[in-house]
Amino acid sequence: MPRRLRPLTFATAGLSATLLLAGCGGGSTSDDGRSTDAKTVVPASASASVGASASAAAAGRPKITLPGDDVLTFTPQQDSDPVKDAILKDNAEFVRALDAAIVAQNPRLPALEYYTEGEGAVAAQDWVQSFKKAGWTVTGTVRYTHRQVSVESGDKASLTYCGDESKGYTKVIRTGVVEQTKVTRNSYVAYGAQVQRNDKGVWELVKIASTRGADKCQP
């Protein structure tokens, strides 16, 4: 049984391998699996994660609640540039919304739709649908590292990052069985995303692609 992000990974036209791999340095990790807590555990503490969600809600963004056995961490959490900082924050909320949709078995979860648009929305919905069809949810800890933003204009940007799924797993909803798969180079994934700022000031995902086993994301 695959990890949280199955070997199939995201694929969207228009994102090159260069974009995918740029900026993804080796993220260190340990053994098996994907994430263990579906909250945003920013490398500081659980309280920092709660604070991030609270500020997001205060800004009119949807409140995203994840189960305690699904932990997501993001490094870096922010940037000294306010525009890049906003993009990093909305990207983290998109990832959290994706997990929330998988947990809820709802490809059209409002929080996920809030952070996606166009091809990005279709890719995210298809991803959630694949978990729903298989009867799987996610558990464990996934670390997102080497997050880098490139601003192309006032409302367009791209970012790259690595996903460490060595402690992240899939779980069979019907039985509650967690499959702790062996850690391999495919436990590490390179992501490339394009985002666009909408009229509400939200940096929505419009395209995403990933490469499992990418050299630059190996520990």
PDB file of C-alpha atoms in Angstrom:
ATOM      1  CA  MET A   1       0.000   0.000   0.000  1.00  0.00           C
ATOM      2  CA  PRO A   2       1.411   3.390  -0.954  1.00  0.00           C
ATOM      3  CA  ARG A   3       2.253   6.309   1.278  1.00  0.00           C
ATOM      4  CA  ARG A   4       0.110   9.324   1.668  1.00  0.00           C
ATOM      5  CA  LEU A   5       1.118  10.560  -1.736  1.00  0.00           C
ATOM      6  CA  ARG A   6       1.051   7.460  -3.871  1.00  0.00           C
ATOM      7  CA  PRO A   7       3.731   6.843  -6.469  1.00  0.00           C
ATOM      8  CA  LEU A   8       1.363   8.373  -8.986  1.00  0.00           C
ATOM      9  CA  THR A   9       2.039  11.929  -7.777  1.00  0.00           C
ATOM     10  CA  PHE A  10       0.664  15.142  -9.194  1.00  0.00           C
ATOM     11  CA  ALA A  11       1.235  15.947 -12.840  1.00  0.00           C
ATOM     12  CA  THR A  12       0.153  19.105 -14.586  1.00  0.00           C
ATOM     13  CA  ALA A  13       1.210  20.377 -17.989  1.00  0.00           C
ATOM     14  CA  GLY A  14       3.241  23.542 -18.098  1.00  0.00           C
ATOM     15  CA  LEU A  15       5.608  22.819 -15.201  1.00  0.00           C
ATOM     16  CA  SER A  16       9.078  21.794 -16.267  1.00  0.00           C
ATOM     17  CA  ALA A  17      11.553  19.552 -14.507  1.00  0.00           C
ATOM     18  CA  THR A  18      13.700  22.642 -14.002  1.00  0.00           C
ATOM     19  CA  LEU A  19      10.936  24.320 -12.045  1.00  0.00           C
ATOM     20  CA  LEU A  20      10.290  21.157 -10.074  1.00  0.00           C
ATOM     21  CA  LEU A  21      13.861  20.642  -8.981  1.00  0.00           C
ATOM     22  CA  ALA A  22      15.099  24.185  -8.588  1.00  0.00           C
ATOM     23  CA  GLY A  23      15.845  24.988  -5.004  1.00  0.00           C
ATOM     24  CA  CYS A  24      15.118  21.543  -3.538  1.00  0.00           C
ATOM     25  CA  GLY A  25      18.138  20.647  -1.490  1.00  0.00           C
ATOM     26  CA  GLY A  26      18.499  17.482   0.511  1.00  0.00           C
ATOM     27  CA  GLY A  27      16.085  17.447   3.396  1.00  0.00           C
ATOM     28  CA  SER A  28      17.174  15.205   6.233  1.00  0.00           C
ATOM     29  CA  THR A  29      14.787  12.649   7.647  1.00  0.00           C
ATOM     30  CA  SER A  30      14.506   9.301   9.171  1.00  0.00           C
ATOM     31  CA  ASP A  31      12.780   6.098   8.447  1.00  0.00           C
ATOM     32  CA  ASP A  32       9.516   5.110   6.981  1.00  0.00           C
ATOM     33  CA  GLY A  33       6.422   6.874   6.089  1.00  0.00           C
ATOM     34  CA  ARG A  34       4.421  10.006   5.876  1.00  0.00           C
ATOM     35  CA  SER A  35       2.987  12.345   8.449  1.00  0.00           C
ATOM     36  CA  THR A  36       1.478  11.538  11.872  1.00  0.00           C
ATOM     37  CA  ASP A  37      -0.615  14.545  12.662  1.00  0.00           C
ATOM     38  CA  ALA A  38      -2.832  16.379  10.238  1.00  0.00           C
ATOM     39  CA  LYS A  39      -2.140  19.754  11.752  1.00  0.00           C
ATOM     40  CA  THR A  40       0.386  22.256  10.666  1.00  0.00           C
ATOM     41  CA  VAL A  41       3.154  21.594  13.091  1.00  0.00           C
ATOM     42  CA  VAL A  42       5.504  24.328  12.254  1.00  0.00           C
ATOM     43  CA  PRO A  43       8.973  23.424  13.408  1.00  0.00           C
ATOM     44  CA  ALA A  44       8.436  25.347  16.552  1.00  0.00           C
ATOM     45  CA  SER A  45       5.542  23.846  18.455  1.00  0.00           C
ATOM     46  CA  ALA A  46       1.912  22.838  18.310  1.00  0.00           C
ATOM     47  CA  SER A  47       0.967  26.229  19.682  1.00  0.00           C
ATOM     48  CA  ALA A  48       2.709  27.933  16.776  1.00  0.00           C
ATOM     49  CA  SER A  49       0.602  25.815  14.458  1.00  0.00           C
ATOM     50  CA  VAL A  50      -2.593  26.820  16.212  1.00  0.00           C
ATOM     51  CA  GLY A  51      -1.548  30.450  16.046  1.00  0.00           C
ATOM     52  CA  ALA A  52      -1.011  30.215  12.305  1.00  0.00           C
ATOM     53  CA  SER A  53      -4.489  28.810  11.811  1.00  0.00           C
ATOM     54  CA  ALA A  54      -6.001  31.489  14.022  1.00  0.00           C
ATOM     55  CA  SER A  55      -4.387  34.303  12.033  1.00  0.00           C
ATOM     56  CA  ALA A  56      -5.538  32.690   8.799  1.00  0.00           C
ATOM     57  CA  ALA A  57      -9.101  32.579  10.106  1.00  0.00           C
ATOM     58  CA  ALA A  58      -8.850  36.203  11.209  1.00  0.00           C
ATOM     59  CA  ALA A  59      -7.950  37.138   7.648  1.00  0.00           C
ATOM     60  CA  GLY A  60     -11.198  35.613   6.396  1.00  0.00           C
ATOM     61  CA  ARG A  61      -9.616  32.372   5.331  1.00  0.00           C
ATOM     62  CA  PRO A  62     -11.324  29.058   6.147  1.00  0.00           C
ATOM     63  CA  LYS A  63     -10.411  27.359   9.396  1.00  0.00           C
ATOM     64  CA  ILE A  64      -8.693  24.055   8.635  1.00  0.00           C
ATOM     65  CA  THR A  65      -8.784  21.388  11.325  1.00  0.00           C
ATOM     66  CA  LEU A  66      -6.781  18.210  10.968  1.00  0.00           C
ATOM     67  CA  PRO A  67      -6.756  15.121  13.175  1.00  0.00           C
ATOM     68  CA  GLY A  68      -3.991  14.751  15.728  1.00  0.00           C
ATOM     69  CA  ASP A  69      -2.394  11.821  13.913  1.00  0.00           C
ATOM     70  CA  ASP A  70      -1.588  13.882  10.814  1.00  0.00           C
ATOM     71  CA  VAL A  71       1.315  16.301  11.290  1.00  0.00           C
ATOM     72  CA  LEU A  72       2.638  18.665   8.640  1.00  0.00           C
ATOM     73  CA  THR A  73       5.699  20.870   9.076  1.00  0.00           C
ATOM     74  CA  PHE A  74       6.919  23.635   6.806  1.00  0.00           C
ATOM     75  CA  THR A  75      10.447  25.032   6.508  1.00  0.00           C
ATOM     76  CA  PRO A  76      10.905  27.895   6.131  1.00  0.00           C
ATOM     77  CA  GLN A  77       7.587  29.090   7.465  1.00  0.00           C
ATOM     78  CA  GLN A  78       8.097  32.628   6.282  1.00  0.00           C
ATOM     79  CA  ASP A  79      10.301  34.978   4.308  1.00  0.00           C
ATOM     80  CA  SER A  80      11.630  38.444   5.038  1.00  0.00           C
ATOM     81  CA  ASP A  81       9.829  39.679   1.921  1.00  0.00           C
ATOM     82  CA  PRO A  82       6.114  40.261   2.696  1.00  0.00           C
ATOM     83  CA  VAL A  83       4.906  39.056  -0.714  1.00  0.00           C
ATOM     84  CA  LYS A  84       6.913  35.831  -0.548  1.00  0.00           C
ATOM     85  CA  ASP A  85       5.819  35.417   3.053  1.00  0.00           C
ATOM     86  CA  ALA A  86       2.144  35.571   1.993  1.00  0.00           C
ATOM     87  CA  ILE A  87       2.775  33.015  -0.774  1.00  0.00           C
ATOM     88  CA  LEU A  88       4.477  30.595   1.628  1.00  0.00           C
ATOM     89  CA  LYS A  89       1.604  30.901   4.102  1.00  0.00           C
ATOM     90  CA  ASP A  90      -1.080  30.289   1.481  1.00  0.00           C
ATOM     91  CA  ASN A  91       0.885  27.361   0.065  1.00  0.00           C
ATOM     92  CA  ALA A  92       1.017  25.775   3.526  1.00  0.00           C
ATOM     93  CA  GLU A  93      -2.729  26.296   3.906  1.00  0.00           C
ATOM     94  CA  PHE A  94      -3.305  24.648   0.529  1.00  0.00           C
ATOM     95  CA  VAL A  95      -1.328  21.586   1.645  1.00  0.00           C
ATOM     96  CA  ARG A  96      -3.275  21.458   4.893  1.00  0.00           C
ATOM     97  CA  ALA A  97      -6.553  21.837   2.994  1.00  0.00           C
ATOM     98  CA  LEU A  98      -5.553  18.947   0.730  1.00  0.00           C
ATOM     99  CA  ASP A  99      -5.053  16.717   3.766  1.00  0.00           C
ATOM    100  CA  ALA A 100      -8.298  17.926   5.293  1.00  0.00           C
ATOM    101  CA  ALA A 101     -10.141  17.011   2.093  1.00  0.00           C
ATOM    102  CA  ILE A 102      -8.607  13.521   2.113  1.00  0.00           C
ATOM    103  CA  VAL A 103      -9.561  13.037   5.762  1.00  0.00           C
ATOM    104  CA  ALA A 104     -13.101  14.245   5.005  1.00  0.00           C
ATOM    105  CA  GLN A 105     -13.198  12.159   1.803  1.00  0.00           C
ATOM    106  CA  ASN A 106     -14.520  15.268   0.086  1.00  0.00           C
ATOM    107  CA  PRO A 107     -12.817  16.388  -3.168  1.00  0.00           C
ATOM    108  CA  ARG A 108     -14.926  19.557  -3.120  1.00  0.00           C
ATOM    109  CA  LEU A 109     -14.095  20.577   0.422  1.00  0.00           C
ATOM    110  CA  PRO A 110     -14.645  24.377   0.574  1.00  0.00           C
ATOM    111  CA  ALA A 111     -11.230  24.976   2.141  1.00  0.00           C
ATOM    112  CA  LEU A 112      -9.537  23.164  -0.747  1.00  0.00           C
ATOM    113  CA  GLU A 113     -11.542  25.095  -3.316  1.00  0.00           C
ATOM    114  CA  TYR A 114     -10.590  28.314  -1.517  1.00  0.00           C
ATOM    115  CA  TYR A 115      -6.892  27.762  -2.219  1.00  0.00           C
ATOM    116  CA  THR A 116      -7.096  26.322  -5.742  1.00  0.00           C
ATOM    117  CA  GLU A 117      -8.245  27.439  -9.161  1.00  0.00           C
ATOM    118  CA  GLY A 118      -8.320  26.072 -12.708  1.00  0.00           C
ATOM    119  CA  GLU A 119      -5.942  23.189 -13.416  1.00  0.00           C
ATOM    120  CA  GLY A 120      -4.719  23.307  -9.834  1.00  0.00           C
ATOM    121  CA  ALA A 121      -8.244  22.728  -8.539  1.00  0.00           C
ATOM    122  CA  VAL A 122      -8.801  19.823 -10.924  1.00  0.00           C
ATOM    123  CA  ALA A 123      -5.495  18.185  -9.946  1.00  0.00           C
ATOM    124  CA  ALA A 124      -6.235  18.550  -6.233  1.00  0.00           C
ATOM    125  CA  GLN A 125      -9.782  17.211  -6.566  1.00  0.00           C
ATOM    126  CA  ASP A 126      -8.601  14.228  -8.605  1.00  0.00           C
ATOM    127  CA  TRP A 127      -5.990  13.480  -5.971  1.00  0.00           C
ATOM    128  CA  VAL A 128      -8.547  13.475  -3.159  1.00  0.00           C
ATOM    129  CA  GLN A 129     -10.937  11.396  -5.261  1.00  0.00           C
ATOM    130  CA  SER A 130      -8.244   8.726  -5.715  1.00  0.00           C
ATOM    131  CA  PHE A 131      -7.991   8.334  -1.938  1.00  0.00           C
ATOM    132  CA  LYS A 132     -11.743   8.269  -1.562  1.00  0.00           C
ATOM    133  CA  LYS A 133     -12.092   5.595  -4.226  1.00  0.00           C
ATOM    134  CA  ALA A 134      -9.424   3.454  -2.541  1.00  0.00           C
ATOM    135  CA  GLY A 135     -10.939   3.916   0.924  1.00  0.00           C
ATOM    136  CA  TRP A 136      -7.741   5.443   2.313  1.00  0.00           C
ATOM    137  CA  THR A 137      -6.912   8.381   4.515  1.00  0.00           C
ATOM    138  CA  VAL A 138      -3.548   9.758   5.660  1.00  0.00           C
ATOM    139  CA  THR A 139      -1.595   9.619   8.892  1.00  0.00           C
ATOM    140  CA  GLY A 140       1.937  10.235  10.130  1.00  0.00           C
ATOM    141  CA  THR A 141       4.288  13.193   9.702  1.00  0.00           C
ATOM    142  CA  VAL A 142       5.294  14.858   6.464  1.00  0.00           C
ATOM    143  CA  ARG A 143       7.920  17.575   6.334  1.00  0.00           C
ATOM    144  CA  TYR A 144       7.943  20.191   3.577  1.00  0.00           C
ATOM    145  CA  THR A 145      11.380  21.736   3.247  1.00  0.00           C
ATOM    146  CA  HIS A 146      13.502  23.979   1.030  1.00  0.00           C
ATOM    147  CA  ARG A 147      10.497  26.104   0.153  1.00  0.00           C
ATOM    148  CA  GLN A 148      11.520  28.796  -2.314  1.00  0.00           C
ATOM    149  CA  VAL A 149       9.397  31.430  -4.020  1.00  0.00           C
ATOM    150  CA  SER A 150       9.991  33.260  -7.294  1.00  0.00           C
ATOM    151  CA  VAL A 151       7.697  36.252  -7.860  1.00  0.00           C
ATOM    152  CA  GLU A 152       7.011  36.798 -11.546  1.00  0.00           C
ATOM    153  CA  SER A 153       4.665  39.783 -11.309  1.00  0.00           C
ATOM    154  CA  GLY A 154       2.297  41.482  -8.898  1.00  0.00           C
ATOM    155  CA  ASP A 155      -0.130  38.591  -9.065  1.00  0.00           C
ATOM    156  CA  LYS A 156       1.839  35.604 -10.374  1.00  0.00           C
ATOM    157  CA  ALA A 157       4.545  33.503  -8.762  1.00  0.00           C
ATOM    158  CA  SER A 158       6.029  30.022  -8.652  1.00  0.00           C
ATOM    159  CA  LEU A 159       7.476  27.998  -5.832  1.00  0.00           C
ATOM    160  CA  THR A 160       9.401  24.797  -5.325  1.00  0.00           C
ATOM    161  CA  TYR A 161       9.724  22.596  -2.277  1.00  0.00           C
ATOM    162  CA  CYS A 162      10.543  19.090  -1.133  1.00  0.00           C
ATOM    163  CA  GLY A 163       8.233  16.663   0.631  1.00  0.00           C
ATOM    164  CA  ASP A 164       9.703  14.149   3.079  1.00  0.00           C
ATOM    165  CA  GLU A 165       7.176  11.318   3.427  1.00  0.00           C
ATOM    166  CA  SER A 166       9.508   8.936   5.250  1.00  0.00           C
ATOM    167  CA  LYS A 167       7.198   9.027   8.257  1.00  0.00           C
ATOM    168  CA  GLY A 168       3.924   9.506   6.429  1.00  0.00           C
ATOM    169  CA  TYR A 169       1.522   6.687   5.703  1.00  0.00           C
ATOM    170  CA  THR A 170      -1.810   5.708   4.245  1.00  0.00           C
ATOM    171  CA  LYS A 171      -4.460   4.230   6.508  1.00  0.00           C
ATOM    172  CA  VAL A 172      -7.371   2.017   5.523  1.00  0.00           C
ATOM    173  CA  ILE A 173     -10.494   3.804   6.735  1.00  0.00           C
ATOM    174  CA  ARG A 174     -12.603   0.681   7.114  1.00  0.00           C
ATOM    175  CA  THR A 175     -10.093  -1.220   9.270  1.00  0.00           C
ATOM    176  CA  GLY A 176      -7.899   1.538  10.667  1.00  0.00           C
ATOM    177  CA  VAL A 177      -4.798  -0.386   9.551  1.00  0.00           C
ATOM    178  CA  VAL A 178      -1.754   1.812   8.926  1.00  0.00           C
ATOM    179  CA  GLU A 179       0.703   0.597   6.324  1.00  0.00           C
ATOM    180  CA  GLN A 180       4.246   1.543   7.350  1.00  0.00           C
ATOM    181  CA  THR A 181       6.059   1.159   4.086  1.00  0.00           C
ATOM    182  CA  LYS A 182       9.823   0.875   3.784  1.00  0.00           C
ATOM    183  CA  VAL A 183      11.718   4.114   3.305  1.00  0.00           C
ATOM    184  CA  THR A 184      13.264   4.439  -0.159  1.00  0.00           C
ATOM    185  CA  ARG A 185      14.386   7.314  -2.373  1.00  0.00           C
ATOM    186  CA  ASN A 186      10.745   7.542  -3.502  1.00  0.00           C
ATOM    187  CA  SER A 187       9.848   8.680   0.008  1.00  0.00           C
ATOM    188  CA  TYR A 188      11.151  12.106  -1.059  1.00  0.00           C
ATOM    189  CA  VAL A 189       9.244  14.236  -3.551  1.00  0.00           C
ATOM    190  CA  ALA A 190      10.058  17.447  -5.427  1.00  0.00           C
ATOM    191  CA  TYR A 191       7.167  19.831  -6.065  1.00  0.00           C
ATOM    192  CA  GLY A 192       6.786  22.718  -8.477  1.00  0.00           C
ATOM    193  CA  ALA A 193       3.746  24.968  -8.263  1.00  0.00           C
ATOM    194  CA  GLN A 194       2.377  28.063  -9.909  1.00  0.00           C
ATOM    195  CA  VAL A 195       0.179  30.387  -7.897  1.00  0.00           C
ATOM    196  CA  GLN A 196      -1.883  33.427  -8.717  1.00  0.00           C
ATOM    197  CA  ARG A 197      -3.173  36.176  -6.456  1.00  0.00           C
ATOM    198  CA  ASN A 198      -6.945  36.613  -6.726  1.00  0.00           C
ATOM    199  CA  ASP A 199      -8.984  39.722  -6.021  1.00  0.00           C
ATOM    200  CA  LYS A 200      -9.267  38.727  -2.356  1.00  0.00           C
ATOM    201  CA  GLY A 201      -5.506  38.668  -2.000  1.00  0.00           C
ATOM    202  CA  VAL A 202      -5.312  34.858  -1.777  1.00  0.00           C
ATOM    203  CA  TRP A 203      -2.451  33.128  -3.585  1.00  0.00           C
ATOM    204  CA  GLU A 204      -4.342  30.272  -5.222  1.00  0.00           C
ATOM    205  CA  LEU A 205      -2.699  27.169  -6.662  1.00  0.00           C
ATOM    206  CA  VAL A 206      -3.240  27.138 -10.430  1.00  0.00           C
ATOM    207  CA  LYS A 207      -0.763  24.415 -11.479  1.00  0.00           C
ATOM    208  CA  ILE A 208       1.238  21.762  -9.674  1.00  0.00           C
ATOM    209  CA  ALA A 209       3.555  18.923 -10.609  1.00  0.00           C
ATOM    210  CA  SER A 210       5.773  16.568  -8.666  1.00  0.00           C
ATOM    211  CA  THR A 211       8.687  14.206  -9.140  1.00  0.00           C
ATOM    212  CA  ARG A 212       8.978  11.293  -6.731  1.00  0.00           C
ATOM    213  CA  GLY A 213      12.521  10.170  -5.906  1.00  0.00           C
ATOM    214  CA  ALA A 214      14.073  13.449  -7.091  1.00  0.00           C
ATOM    215  CA  ASP A 215      17.820  13.581  -6.385  1.00  0.00           C
ATOM    216  CA  LYS A 216      17.718  17.069  -4.927  1.00  0.00           C
ATOM    217  CA  CYS A 217      15.209  16.119  -2.280  1.00  0.00           C
ATOM    218  CA  GLN A 218      17.130  13.123  -0.926  1.00  0.00           C
ATOM    219  CA  PRO A 219      18.360  13.387   2.689  1.00  0.00           C
TER     220      PRO A 219
END
